[in-house]
Amino acid sequence: MFIGHMAVGFASKRAAPNAGLGVLMAAPMALDLLWPLFLVTGLEKVQIDPGNTAFTPLDFISYPYSHSLTMSALWGALFGFAYWTFTRYARGAVVLSFTVISHWILDAITHKPDMPLTVTGPAKLGLGLWNSISVTITLEAVLFASSVWLYNYITTPRDRVGRNAFWGFVAFSVISYLSNVFGPPPPSEDFLAKFAFSIWIFVIWAWWFDRHRSVRVYDHASEIE
């Protein structure tokens, strides 16, 4: 998934309204933020294989350090603890921990059985939603549109940046998603590994426009400090 992970970031603003969207977006995308680091160091491996699934030309040969269930839980715990250490916002830390793990769950739904459970074990899962382009796009579109509506409902722009940069982010995310789906495969594995670092653009962009928006609807009594 791609915009499906972003959907978790947008929606989590309702669960942890005092957390900035930049960090809320980084959490469900954390495994993909780590992935290129392991690719360029040779610890993980991907191969460009058009037709591997209907949805993506990538064959994820090995990515236990970034995408195994065991490491997802560890990354989630570390992410939440680091956030709590700096902010003392317990609710936000819990939400961030779980949204990091949500990445593995969503990927297990979409991938073929290549999602590792542990770092060294052979067990892998995957329900193979990527075998259907139409079903995959429909599911991600519903998740993304719903989460964008929710974020826009519970926040309000304070200025033009808060409004225009937000909708620009939404449009750019959709265009990037469709380009990945219907565009040509990456020219090489090395190019893919380096290009994957560009996902940080979405985190920084979300941080930027969220700072120009204010939360207007949430239950203060439910906040956990």
Coordinates of C-alpha atoms in Angstrom, one line a residue:
M1 CA 0.0 0.0 0.0
F2 CA 1.0 3.6 -0.4
I3 CA -1.9 6.0 0.1
G4 CA -3.4 3.4 2.4
H5 CA -0.6 4.0 4.8
M6 CA -1.1 7.8 4.5
A7 CA -4.8 7.1 5.3
V8 CA -3.7 5.8 8.7
G9 CA -1.6 8.9 9.3
F10 CA -4.5 11.2 8.5
A11 CA -7.0 9.2 10.5
S12 CA -4.7 9.0 13.6
K13 CA -5.0 12.8 14.0
R14 CA -8.4 12.0 15.5
A15 CA -6.9 9.6 18.0
A16 CA -4.0 11.8 18.9
P17 CA -5.0 15.4 18.1
N18 CA -2.1 16.9 20.0
A19 CA 0.5 15.2 17.8
G20 CA 1.7 16.8 14.7
L21 CA 0.7 15.3 11.4
G22 CA 4.3 15.0 10.3
V23 CA 5.0 12.4 13.0
L24 CA 1.6 10.8 12.6
M25 CA 2.3 10.3 8.9
A26 CA 5.9 9.1 9.5
A27 CA 4.7 6.3 11.9
P28 CA 2.5 4.2 9.5
M29 CA 5.1 4.9 6.7
A30 CA 8.1 4.1 9.0
L31 CA 8.9 0.7 7.6
D32 CA 9.1 2.2 4.1
L33 CA 11.2 5.0 5.5
L34 CA 13.7 2.5 6.8
W35 CA 13.5 0.2 3.8
P36 CA 15.9 2.1 1.5
L37 CA 18.5 2.3 4.2
F38 CA 18.6 -1.5 4.3
L39 CA 18.6 -1.7 0.5
V40 CA 21.6 0.5 0.0
T41 CA 23.5 -1.3 2.7
G42 CA 22.8 -4.7 1.1
L43 CA 21.0 -6.1 4.1
E44 CA 17.7 -6.4 2.2
K45 CA 17.0 -7.2 -1.4
V46 CA 14.3 -6.4 -4.0
Q47 CA 14.2 -7.4 -7.6
I48 CA 12.4 -5.7 -10.5
D49 CA 10.2 -8.4 -12.0
P50 CA 7.3 -7.1 -14.2
G51 CA 4.3 -9.4 -13.7
N52 CA 5.3 -10.5 -10.2
T53 CA 1.8 -9.4 -9.2
A54 CA -0.7 -7.5 -11.3
F55 CA -0.2 -4.4 -9.1
T56 CA 3.5 -4.1 -8.8
P57 CA 6.6 -5.2 -10.7
L58 CA 8.6 -5.6 -7.6
D59 CA 9.7 -8.9 -6.0
F60 CA 10.5 -8.3 -2.4
I61 CA 13.1 -11.0 -2.0
S62 CA 14.3 -10.2 1.5
Y63 CA 13.3 -7.4 3.9
P64 CA 13.2 -8.9 7.4
Y65 CA 14.8 -6.0 9.2
S66 CA 12.3 -3.4 7.9
H67 CA 9.2 -5.4 7.3
S68 CA 9.0 -8.5 9.5
L69 CA 6.3 -8.6 12.1
T70 CA 8.8 -8.9 14.8
M71 CA 10.8 -5.9 13.8
S72 CA 7.6 -3.9 13.1
A73 CA 6.7 -4.4 16.7
L74 CA 10.1 -3.4 17.8
W75 CA 10.2 -0.3 15.5
G76 CA 6.7 0.6 16.8
A77 CA 7.9 0.4 20.4
L78 CA 11.0 2.4 19.7
F79 CA 9.0 5.0 17.8
G80 CA 6.5 5.4 20.5
F81 CA 9.1 5.5 23.3
A82 CA 11.2 8.1 21.5
Y83 CA 8.1 10.3 20.9
W84 CA 7.1 10.0 24.6
T85 CA 10.6 10.8 25.7
F86 CA 10.5 14.1 23.9
T87 CA 6.9 15.1 24.4
R88 CA 5.5 13.2 27.4
Y89 CA 2.3 12.8 25.3
A90 CA 1.4 9.3 26.3
R91 CA -1.7 9.0 24.1
G92 CA 0.3 10.1 21.1
A93 CA 3.1 7.6 21.9
V94 CA 0.6 4.7 22.1
V95 CA -1.1 5.7 18.8
L96 CA 2.2 6.0 17.0
S97 CA 3.4 2.6 18.2
F98 CA 0.3 0.9 16.9
T99 CA 0.3 2.8 13.6
V100 CA 3.8 1.7 12.9
I101 CA 2.6 -1.9 13.3
S102 CA -0.4 -1.1 11.1
H103 CA 2.0 -0.9 8.1
W104 CA 2.8 -4.7 8.4
I105 CA -0.9 -5.5 8.7
L106 CA -1.9 -3.6 5.6
D107 CA 1.0 -5.0 3.6
A108 CA 0.1 -8.5 4.7
I109 CA -3.3 -7.9 3.1
T110 CA -2.0 -6.6 -0.2
H111 CA 1.3 -8.5 -0.7
K112 CA 1.6 -12.1 -1.9
P113 CA 3.0 -14.4 0.8
D114 CA 6.3 -12.5 1.2
M115 CA 5.7 -10.7 4.5
P116 CA 8.1 -12.2 7.1
L117 CA 7.0 -13.0 10.6
T118 CA 10.5 -13.0 12.1
V119 CA 14.0 -11.8 11.1
T120 CA 15.4 -15.3 10.5
G121 CA 12.5 -17.7 10.3
P122 CA 11.0 -18.9 7.0
A123 CA 7.3 -18.2 7.8
K124 CA 5.7 -15.5 5.6
L125 CA 2.2 -14.2 5.1
G126 CA 0.3 -12.4 2.4
L127 CA -3.3 -12.4 1.2
G128 CA -2.4 -11.3 -2.3
L129 CA -4.8 -8.4 -2.8
W130 CA -2.2 -7.1 -5.3
N131 CA -3.3 -9.8 -7.7
S132 CA -6.3 -7.5 -8.5
I133 CA -5.5 -3.9 -9.6
S134 CA -9.1 -2.8 -9.4
V135 CA -9.8 -4.1 -5.9
T136 CA -6.5 -2.7 -4.6
I137 CA -7.2 0.7 -6.0
T138 CA -10.8 0.7 -4.7
L139 CA -9.7 -0.2 -1.2
E140 CA -6.9 2.3 -1.0
A141 CA -9.1 5.0 -2.5
V142 CA -11.8 4.5 0.0
L143 CA -9.4 4.5 2.9
F144 CA -7.6 7.6 1.6
A145 CA -10.7 9.6 0.8
S146 CA -12.3 8.8 4.1
S147 CA -9.2 9.7 6.1
V148 CA -8.8 13.0 4.1
W149 CA -12.4 13.9 4.9
L150 CA -11.8 13.1 8.6
Y151 CA -8.7 15.1 8.9
N152 CA -10.3 18.1 7.1
Y153 CA -13.3 17.7 9.4
I154 CA -11.4 17.8 12.6
T155 CA -8.9 20.5 11.6
T156 CA -9.3 23.9 10.1
P157 CA -6.8 26.0 8.1
R158 CA -5.4 29.1 9.8
D159 CA -4.1 30.6 6.5
R160 CA -3.6 29.8 2.9
V161 CA -0.7 27.4 3.5
G162 CA -3.0 25.4 5.8
R163 CA -5.6 25.2 3.0
N164 CA -3.7 25.1 -0.2
A165 CA -0.7 23.0 0.9
F166 CA -3.1 20.5 2.4
W167 CA -5.0 20.0 -0.8
G168 CA -1.8 20.1 -2.8
F169 CA -0.5 17.3 -0.7
V170 CA -3.7 15.3 -1.4
A171 CA -3.5 15.9 -5.1
F172 CA 0.3 15.1 -5.3
S173 CA -0.2 11.9 -3.3
V174 CA -2.9 10.7 -5.7
I175 CA -0.9 11.6 -8.8
S176 CA 2.2 9.8 -7.3
Y177 CA 0.1 6.7 -6.5
L178 CA -1.4 6.5 -10.0
S179 CA 2.0 7.1 -11.6
N180 CA 3.5 4.2 -9.6
V181 CA 0.6 1.9 -10.6
F182 CA 0.3 2.7 -14.3
G183 CA 3.8 4.0 -15.0
P184 CA 6.8 2.0 -16.2
P185 CA 8.8 -0.1 -13.7
P186 CA 12.0 1.5 -12.1
P187 CA 15.0 1.2 -14.4
S188 CA 17.1 -0.6 -11.9
E189 CA 17.2 -1.9 -8.3
D190 CA 19.9 0.7 -7.5
F191 CA 17.7 3.5 -8.8
L192 CA 14.7 2.2 -6.8
A193 CA 16.7 2.1 -3.6
K194 CA 17.9 5.7 -3.9
F195 CA 14.5 7.0 -5.2
A196 CA 12.8 5.4 -2.2
F197 CA 14.3 8.0 0.0
S198 CA 12.0 10.5 -1.6
I199 CA 9.1 9.3 0.5
W200 CA 10.4 11.7 3.2
I201 CA 8.9 14.5 1.1
F202 CA 5.4 13.4 2.2
V203 CA 6.4 13.4 5.9
I204 CA 7.9 16.9 5.7
W205 CA 5.0 18.2 3.6
A206 CA 2.5 16.9 6.1
W207 CA 4.4 18.5 9.0
W208 CA 4.4 21.8 7.1
F209 CA 0.7 22.2 6.3
D210 CA -0.4 20.7 9.6
R211 CA 1.4 23.5 11.5
H212 CA -0.9 25.9 9.6
R213 CA -4.1 24.2 10.7
S214 CA -5.9 24.0 14.1
V215 CA -7.8 21.1 15.6
R216 CA -11.4 22.0 16.0
V217 CA -13.3 18.8 16.9
Y218 CA -12.2 16.3 19.5
D219 CA -13.1 15.1 22.9
H220 CA -10.8 16.7 25.4
A221 CA -11.9 14.4 28.2
S222 CA -10.6 11.4 26.3
E223 CA -7.0 12.7 26.2
I224 CA -4.5 10.6 28.0
E225 CA -1.6 12.5 29.4

